[in-house]
Coordinates of C-alpha atoms and ligand atoms in Angstrom, one line a residue:
M1 CA -62.4 -126.3 -89.5
T2 CA -64.4 -125.6 -92.7
V3 CA -68.0 -126.7 -92.6
L4 CA -70.2 -127.0 -95.7
V5 CA -73.8 -125.9 -94.9
T6 CA -76.4 -127.1 -97.5
G7 CA -79.7 -125.2 -97.3
G8 CA -77.9 -122.4 -95.5
A9 CA -80.3 -119.7 -96.8
G10 CA -83.2 -121.4 -95.1
Y11 CA -84.7 -120.8 -91.6
I12 CA -82.6 -123.2 -89.5
G13 CA -79.5 -123.2 -91.8
S14 CA -79.2 -119.4 -91.7
H15 CA -79.2 -119.2 -87.9
T16 CA -76.7 -122.1 -87.7
C17 CA -74.4 -120.3 -90.2
L18 CA -74.3 -117.3 -87.8
E19 CA -73.5 -119.5 -84.8
L20 CA -70.8 -121.3 -86.7
I21 CA -69.1 -118.1 -87.7
A22 CA -69.5 -116.8 -84.1
Q23 CA -67.8 -119.9 -82.9
G24 CA -64.8 -119.5 -85.2
Y25 CA -65.7 -122.0 -88.0
D26 CA -65.2 -121.2 -91.6
I27 CA -68.3 -121.9 -93.6
V28 CA -69.1 -122.6 -97.2
V29 CA -72.8 -122.4 -98.0
T30 CA -75.0 -123.8 -100.8
D31 CA -78.7 -123.4 -101.5
N32 CA -80.8 -123.5 -104.7
F33 CA -83.3 -121.0 -103.3
C34 CA -86.3 -123.3 -103.9
N35 CA -87.6 -122.2 -100.5
S36 CA -85.5 -119.1 -99.7
L37 CA -84.2 -115.9 -101.1
P38 CA -80.7 -114.5 -101.8
E39 CA -81.5 -111.6 -99.5
A40 CA -81.1 -114.1 -96.6
V41 CA -77.5 -114.7 -97.7
N42 CA -76.8 -110.9 -98.0
R43 CA -78.1 -110.4 -94.5
L44 CA -76.0 -113.2 -93.1
K45 CA -72.9 -111.6 -94.6
T46 CA -73.7 -108.2 -93.3
L47 CA -74.6 -109.5 -89.8
S48 CA -71.5 -111.6 -89.5
G49 CA -69.2 -109.2 -91.2
T50 CA -67.9 -112.2 -93.2
D51 CA -67.8 -112.7 -96.9
F52 CA -68.1 -116.5 -96.9
P53 CA -68.3 -118.5 -100.1
F54 CA -71.8 -119.1 -101.3
Y55 CA -72.8 -121.3 -104.2
R56 CA -76.3 -121.3 -105.8
A57 CA -76.5 -125.0 -106.5
D58 CA -78.8 -128.0 -106.1
V59 CA -77.3 -130.6 -103.8
R60 CA -78.3 -133.2 -106.4
D61 CA -76.0 -131.6 -109.0
A62 CA -72.9 -133.9 -108.7
D63 CA -70.6 -131.6 -110.8
A64 CA -71.5 -128.6 -108.6
M65 CA -70.9 -130.5 -105.4
D66 CA -67.6 -131.9 -106.7
G67 CA -66.5 -128.4 -107.6
I68 CA -67.3 -127.1 -104.0
F69 CA -65.4 -130.0 -102.4
K70 CA -62.5 -129.3 -104.8
N71 CA -62.4 -125.6 -104.1
H72 CA -62.5 -125.8 -100.3
E73 CA -60.9 -128.0 -97.6
I74 CA -64.2 -129.1 -96.2
E75 CA -64.1 -131.4 -93.1
C76 CA -67.8 -131.5 -92.1
V77 CA -71.1 -131.2 -93.8
I78 CA -74.4 -130.1 -92.2
H79 CA -77.2 -131.1 -94.5
F80 CA -80.3 -128.8 -94.0
A81 CA -81.3 -128.8 -97.7
G82 CA -84.7 -130.4 -98.2
L83 CA -88.4 -129.9 -98.5
K84 CA -90.5 -129.8 -95.3
A85 CA -94.2 -129.0 -95.9
V86 CA -96.2 -132.0 -94.7
G87 CA -99.4 -131.2 -96.7
E88 CA -97.4 -130.7 -99.9
S89 CA -95.6 -134.0 -99.4
V90 CA -99.0 -135.7 -99.4
R91 CA -99.9 -134.1 -102.7
L92 CA -96.5 -134.3 -104.3
P93 CA -94.7 -137.4 -102.8
L94 CA -92.4 -137.8 -105.8
M95 CA -91.0 -134.3 -105.4
Y96 CA -90.3 -135.1 -101.7
Y97 CA -88.7 -138.5 -102.3
G98 CA -86.9 -137.0 -105.3
N99 CA -85.4 -134.1 -103.4
N100 CA -84.9 -135.3 -99.8
I101 CA -83.7 -138.8 -100.5
A102 CA -81.7 -138.1 -103.7
S103 CA -80.0 -135.0 -102.2
T104 CA -78.8 -137.1 -99.2
V105 CA -77.6 -140.0 -101.3
Q106 CA -75.9 -137.7 -103.9
L107 CA -74.3 -135.6 -101.1
C108 CA -72.8 -138.8 -99.5
E109 CA -71.4 -139.9 -102.8
A110 CA -69.8 -136.5 -103.4
M111 CA -68.4 -136.7 -99.8
K112 CA -67.0 -140.1 -100.5
R113 CA -65.3 -138.8 -103.7
A114 CA -63.8 -135.9 -101.7
R115 CA -63.0 -138.1 -98.6
V116 CA -65.1 -136.0 -96.3
K117 CA -66.3 -138.1 -93.4
K118 CA -68.3 -136.0 -90.9
F119 CA -72.0 -135.6 -91.7
I120 CA -74.7 -133.9 -89.6
F121 CA -78.3 -134.5 -90.7
S122 CA -81.4 -132.5 -90.1
S123 CA -83.9 -135.1 -88.9
S124 CA -87.2 -134.5 -87.2
A125 CA -89.3 -135.6 -84.2
T126 CA -91.7 -136.7 -86.9
V127 CA -89.7 -140.0 -87.3
Y128 CA -91.1 -141.2 -84.0
N129 CA -94.1 -143.5 -84.0
G130 CA -97.0 -141.6 -82.5
D131 CA -97.9 -144.6 -80.2
N132 CA -94.8 -144.1 -78.1
D133 CA -95.0 -143.1 -74.4
M134 CA -94.0 -139.6 -73.6
P135 CA -91.4 -138.2 -73.7
Y136 CA -89.9 -139.4 -76.9
T137 CA -86.4 -140.8 -76.1
E138 CA -83.8 -141.7 -78.8
T139 CA -84.8 -145.4 -78.2
S140 CA -88.5 -144.8 -78.7
R141 CA -89.9 -146.6 -81.8
V142 CA -89.3 -144.9 -85.1
G143 CA -91.1 -145.4 -88.5
D144 CA -94.7 -145.9 -89.4
C145 CA -94.6 -142.1 -90.2
A146 CA -97.8 -140.2 -90.8
N147 CA -96.9 -138.7 -94.2
P148 CA -94.4 -138.8 -97.1
Y149 CA -92.3 -136.0 -95.6
G150 CA -91.8 -137.9 -92.4
R151 CA -91.0 -141.0 -94.3
T152 CA -88.2 -139.2 -96.2
K153 CA -86.6 -138.3 -92.9
Y154 CA -87.0 -141.9 -91.6
M155 CA -85.6 -143.3 -94.8
C156 CA -82.6 -140.9 -94.8
E157 CA -81.8 -142.0 -91.3
Q158 CA -81.8 -145.6 -92.4
I159 CA -79.6 -144.8 -95.4
L160 CA -77.1 -142.9 -93.3
R161 CA -77.0 -145.7 -90.8
D162 CA -76.1 -148.1 -93.6
V163 CA -73.5 -145.7 -95.0
S164 CA -71.8 -145.4 -91.6
A165 CA -71.8 -149.2 -91.2
A166 CA -70.0 -149.5 -94.5
E167 CA -67.7 -146.5 -94.0
K168 CA -66.1 -147.2 -90.6
D169 CA -64.3 -143.9 -90.3
W170 CA -67.4 -141.8 -90.9
S171 CA -69.1 -139.9 -88.2
V172 CA -72.8 -139.4 -88.8
V173 CA -75.0 -137.5 -86.4
L174 CA -78.8 -137.5 -86.8
L175 CA -80.4 -134.4 -85.1
R176 CA -84.1 -134.8 -84.5
Y177 CA -85.5 -131.3 -84.1
F178 CA -88.7 -130.8 -82.3
N179 CA -90.6 -127.6 -83.1
P180 CA -88.3 -124.7 -84.0
I181 CA -89.5 -121.2 -83.3
G182 CA -88.0 -117.7 -82.8
A183 CA -85.5 -115.8 -84.8
H184 CA -82.1 -114.2 -84.4
E185 CA -82.2 -111.5 -81.7
S186 CA -81.1 -108.8 -84.3
G187 CA -84.5 -109.1 -86.0
Q188 CA -82.6 -109.4 -89.3
I189 CA -83.1 -113.1 -90.1
G190 CA -86.0 -115.3 -89.4
E191 CA -88.6 -117.7 -90.8
E192 CA -90.5 -116.7 -93.9
P193 CA -92.8 -119.4 -95.2
D194 CA -94.0 -119.2 -98.8
G195 CA -97.7 -118.6 -98.9
I196 CA -100.1 -119.5 -96.0
P197 CA -98.0 -120.8 -93.1
N198 CA -98.4 -124.4 -92.1
N199 CA -96.7 -124.0 -88.8
L200 CA -98.1 -122.4 -85.7
M201 CA -95.6 -119.6 -84.8
P202 CA -95.4 -118.0 -88.3
Y203 CA -99.2 -118.1 -88.4
I204 CA -99.3 -116.3 -85.0
A205 CA -96.7 -113.8 -86.1
Q206 CA -98.4 -113.1 -89.5
T207 CA -101.7 -112.6 -87.6
A208 CA -100.1 -110.2 -85.3
V209 CA -98.7 -108.1 -88.2
G210 CA -102.1 -108.1 -89.9
R211 CA -101.4 -110.4 -92.8
R212 CA -103.9 -113.0 -91.5
E213 CA -107.3 -112.1 -90.0
Y214 CA -107.2 -114.7 -87.2
L215 CA -105.4 -117.8 -86.1
P216 CA -107.3 -121.1 -86.7
V217 CA -106.8 -123.3 -83.7
F218 CA -106.9 -126.9 -84.9
G219 CA -108.9 -128.7 -82.3
A220 CA -109.6 -127.8 -78.6
D221 CA -111.0 -131.3 -77.7
Y222 CA -107.7 -133.2 -77.3
E223 CA -106.8 -134.9 -74.0
T224 CA -104.4 -132.1 -73.0
P225 CA -104.8 -129.7 -70.1
D226 CA -106.6 -127.0 -72.2
G227 CA -107.7 -129.3 -75.1
T228 CA -105.3 -127.9 -77.7
G229 CA -102.3 -129.6 -79.1
V230 CA -99.1 -129.7 -77.1
R231 CA -95.6 -129.5 -78.7
D232 CA -92.0 -129.0 -77.6
Y233 CA -91.1 -125.5 -79.1
I234 CA -87.4 -124.8 -79.2
H235 CA -85.7 -121.5 -80.0
V236 CA -83.9 -121.7 -83.3
A237 CA -80.8 -120.1 -81.7
D238 CA -80.6 -123.1 -79.3
L239 CA -81.0 -125.4 -82.2
A240 CA -78.1 -123.6 -84.0
R241 CA -75.9 -124.2 -80.9
G242 CA -76.9 -127.9 -81.0
H243 CA -75.2 -128.2 -84.4
V244 CA -71.9 -126.8 -83.0
A245 CA -72.1 -129.3 -80.2
A246 CA -72.7 -132.1 -82.8
I247 CA -69.5 -131.0 -84.7
R248 CA -67.5 -131.2 -81.5
Y249 CA -68.9 -134.7 -81.0
C250 CA -68.0 -135.7 -84.6
K251 CA -64.3 -135.0 -83.8
Q252 CA -64.1 -137.8 -81.3
Y253 CA -66.6 -140.3 -82.5
T254 CA -67.2 -142.6 -85.5
G255 CA -70.4 -144.4 -86.3
C256 CA -74.0 -143.1 -86.5
D257 CA -75.7 -141.6 -83.4
E258 CA -79.0 -139.8 -83.0
F259 CA -80.1 -137.0 -80.6
N260 CA -83.3 -135.2 -79.8
L261 CA -83.0 -131.4 -79.9
G262 CA -85.9 -130.1 -77.8
T263 CA -86.5 -128.5 -74.5
G264 CA -88.2 -131.3 -72.7
R265 CA -91.3 -129.1 -72.0
G266 CA -94.6 -129.2 -73.7
T267 CA -96.6 -126.0 -74.6
S268 CA -100.2 -125.9 -75.9
V269 CA -101.4 -123.8 -78.8
L270 CA -103.3 -121.5 -76.4
E271 CA -100.3 -121.2 -74.1
L272 CA -98.2 -120.2 -77.0
V273 CA -100.8 -117.6 -78.1
S274 CA -100.9 -116.2 -74.6
A275 CA -97.0 -116.2 -74.3
F276 CA -96.9 -114.3 -77.6
E277 CA -99.5 -111.7 -76.4
Q278 CA -97.6 -111.2 -73.1
A279 CA -94.2 -110.9 -74.8
T280 CA -95.4 -108.4 -77.5
G281 CA -98.5 -106.7 -76.2
V282 CA -100.3 -107.6 -79.4
K283 CA -103.6 -109.4 -79.2
I284 CA -104.0 -112.5 -81.4
P285 CA -107.6 -113.2 -82.5
Y286 CA -108.2 -116.9 -82.9
R287 CA -111.0 -119.3 -83.7
I288 CA -111.3 -122.9 -82.6
E289 CA -111.7 -125.1 -85.7
A290 CA -111.7 -128.8 -86.5
R291 CA -108.7 -131.0 -85.7
R292 CA -106.1 -131.0 -88.5
P293 CA -105.9 -134.5 -90.0
G294 CA -102.8 -136.4 -89.0
D295 CA -102.0 -134.2 -85.9
L296 CA -101.0 -135.9 -82.6
P297 CA -102.4 -134.5 -79.4
L298 CA -99.1 -134.1 -77.6
Y299 CA -95.4 -134.8 -77.8
Y300 CA -92.2 -133.6 -76.4
A301 CA -88.5 -134.6 -76.2
A302 CA -86.5 -136.4 -73.6
T303 CA -83.3 -134.3 -73.5
D304 CA -81.0 -136.3 -71.3
K305 CA -78.9 -137.9 -74.1
A306 CA -78.1 -134.6 -75.7
A307 CA -77.3 -133.1 -72.3
K308 CA -75.0 -136.0 -71.3
V309 CA -73.3 -136.8 -74.6
L310 CA -73.3 -133.5 -76.4
D311 CA -73.2 -131.3 -73.3
W312 CA -76.0 -129.3 -74.9
R313 CA -79.2 -128.0 -73.4
A314 CA -81.9 -125.5 -74.7
E315 CA -81.5 -122.3 -72.8
K316 CA -83.9 -119.8 -74.2
T317 CA -87.5 -119.4 -72.9
I318 CA -90.8 -119.4 -74.9
A319 CA -91.1 -115.7 -74.0
Q320 CA -87.7 -114.9 -75.6
A321 CA -88.7 -116.9 -78.7
C322 CA -92.0 -115.0 -79.0
A323 CA -90.2 -111.6 -78.6
D324 CA -87.6 -112.6 -81.2
S325 CA -90.2 -113.9 -83.7
W326 CA -92.1 -110.6 -83.3
R327 CA -89.0 -108.5 -83.7
W328 CA -88.3 -110.3 -87.0
Q329 CA -91.9 -110.2 -88.2
S330 CA -92.7 -106.6 -87.2
R331 CA -89.5 -105.3 -88.8
N332 CA -89.9 -107.4 -91.9
P333 CA -93.7 -107.7 -92.4
N334 CA -93.1 -109.4 -95.8
G335 CA -90.0 -111.4 -94.8
Y336 CA -87.0 -110.9 -97.0
K337 CA -89.1 -109.4 -99.8
A338 CA -88.7 -105.6 -100.0
Ligands
NAD1 P1 -86.2 -124.2 -95.1 O1 -87.0 -124.6 -96.2 O2 -86.3 -122.8 -94.5 O3 -84.6 -124.4 -95.5 C1 -84.2 -125.5 -96.4 C2 -83.4 -124.8 -97.5 O4 -82.9 -125.8 -98.3 C3 -84.1 -123.8 -98.3 O5 -83.3 -122.6 -98.3 C4 -84.2 -124.4 -99.7 O6 -84.1 -123.4 -100.7 C5 -83.0 -125.3 -99.7 N1 -83.1 -126.5 -100.5 C6 -84.1 -127.4 -100.6 N2 -83.8 -128.4 -101.5 C7 -82.5 -128.2 -102.0 C8 -81.7 -128.8 -102.8 N3 -82.0 -129.9 -103.5 N4 -80.5 -128.2 -103.1 C9 -80.1 -127.1 -102.5 N5 -80.9 -126.4 -101.6 C10 -82.1 -127.0 -101.4 O7 -86.4 -125.3 -93.9 P2 -85.8 -125.3 -92.4 O8 -87.0 -125.1 -91.5 O9 -84.7 -124.4 -92.3 O10 -85.4 -126.8 -92.3 C11 -84.1 -127.2 -92.5 C12 -84.1 -128.7 -92.4 O11 -84.5 -129.1 -91.1 C13 -85.0 -129.5 -93.4 O12 -84.3 -130.6 -93.9 C14 -86.2 -129.8 -92.6 O13 -86.8 -131.0 -93.1 C15 -85.6 -130.1 -91.3 N6 -86.5 -129.9 -90.2 C16 -87.2 -128.7 -90.1 C17 -88.1 -128.5 -89.0 C18 -89.0 -127.3 -88.9 O14 -90.0 -127.3 -88.3 N7 -88.6 -126.1 -89.5 C19 -88.3 -129.5 -88.1 C20 -87.6 -130.7 -88.2 C21 -86.7 -130.9 -89.2
WQD2 C1 -98.1 -127.2 -83.9 C2 -99.5 -127.2 -83.2 C3 -101.3 -127.8 -84.6 C4 -101.1 -124.2 -87.1 C5 -94.7 -129.9 -88.1 C6 -94.3 -131.1 -88.9 C7 -93.1 -131.7 -88.2 C8 -92.0 -130.7 -88.0 C9 -92.5 -129.4 -87.4 C10 -90.4 -130.8 -89.8 C11 -100.4 -128.4 -83.6 C12 -101.5 -126.4 -84.1 C13 -100.8 -125.2 -86.2 C14 -102.3 -123.4 -87.1 C15 -102.9 -124.6 -85.1 N1 -91.4 -130.2 -89.3 N2 -101.7 -125.4 -85.2 N3 -103.1 -123.7 -86.0 O1 -97.5 -130.2 -86.7 O2 -96.1 -130.3 -84.6 O3 -95.0 -130.3 -86.8 O4 -93.7 -129.0 -88.0 O5 -89.8 -131.8 -89.5 O6 -92.7 -132.7 -89.1 O7 -95.4 -132.0 -88.9 O8 -96.1 -128.2 -86.1 O9 -96.5 -125.8 -86.1 O10 -97.7 -127.2 -87.7 O11 -98.3 -127.3 -85.3 O12 -103.7 -124.8 -84.2 O13 -102.5 -122.6 -87.9 O14 -100.2 -126.1 -83.6 O15 -102.6 -128.4 -84.7 O16 -101.1 -128.8 -82.5 P1 -96.3 -129.8 -86.0 P2 -97.1 -127.1 -86.4

């Protein structure tokens, strides 16, 4: 089966490309490099020993997408391409709606023209309403998101539900990722945020490598065991396997279904810092600062549905994720830049 991966040069897309190749899928990859670099694609080709077709294109470019569908017998699309920085989405909402919503709509239209009917969408735990009880299950309330980025994911989910209701032979899978961390065990590919990292693990890793002086810990007065925020951190390699499980599911299912991809376990900021120090032997200086506006104290995933229906579970530990993040960051202190 040939799978089109949009945003395949990015953090989660690149790891999923490697897993797809390892599992015997043919891949076609597209990315416009608005948040990634061509070097990621070079490394994917070297690591996998596969010269897969890559197109530098924007998913919103209908001609480019039609060309890709014409050139290849694509059966399934995994749509990673999108913008993901929460703070930036508050400052530049039109850029977020313009990219995340339009790319999803345009991609569905191109798929319709090419009669491709299997769609896997990168959604997020951020679609859940923060007032839900823990853990978030797939039936927990969604919507009322805290920022424009979250709203784009929520809106795309609604759009895809409507599309699948109209196109009865489509198979749409919404994958709600919790907090992806870690890197490929080779240390060759990983997460390289542009500028100051928004997310915790890249901030820790950049502090460890000396690019940041200390880690700001956003709040230590939450009602959590140690006062710092608790999240469900999932190794990106486990997440990549989740996409392969979703493709298998698409083969025997039509409609629109959603799954949490998380571990079911919560880890606090200070626990992650300590796990990183233990896994790497590197001390992480940190300072307790004010809470970050919009942050929730604690959330984690219910994982039963993915286990039962997709036969998928996260397997890697936080310690492995820390060791892998460090291997990537220490061997590539400036990411993909030479
Ligand atoms: P990323 O920024 O590393 O990867 C996204 C890729 O898409 C980038 O390479 C970027 O250049 C590309 N892209 C963006 N807009 C494009 C467009 N219009 N046309 C073509 N390419 C485009 O992000 P990631 O962490 O790998 O996230 C992948 C997906 O998963 C995103 O949709 C994101 O919202 C979602 N997600 C991420 C997280 C997370 O914490 N990383 C959590 C939940 C959901
Ligand atoms: C985790 C914890 C912070 C940085 C975001 C998006 C979400 C999803 C994943 C895409 C929190 C604390 C962080 C730092 C800190 N992305 N922290 N110091 O906020 O759970 O989720 O990324 O869908 O939509 O909102 O992840 O890694 O930013 O924060 O103390 O420098 O680490 O307060 O408790 P978050 P995060």
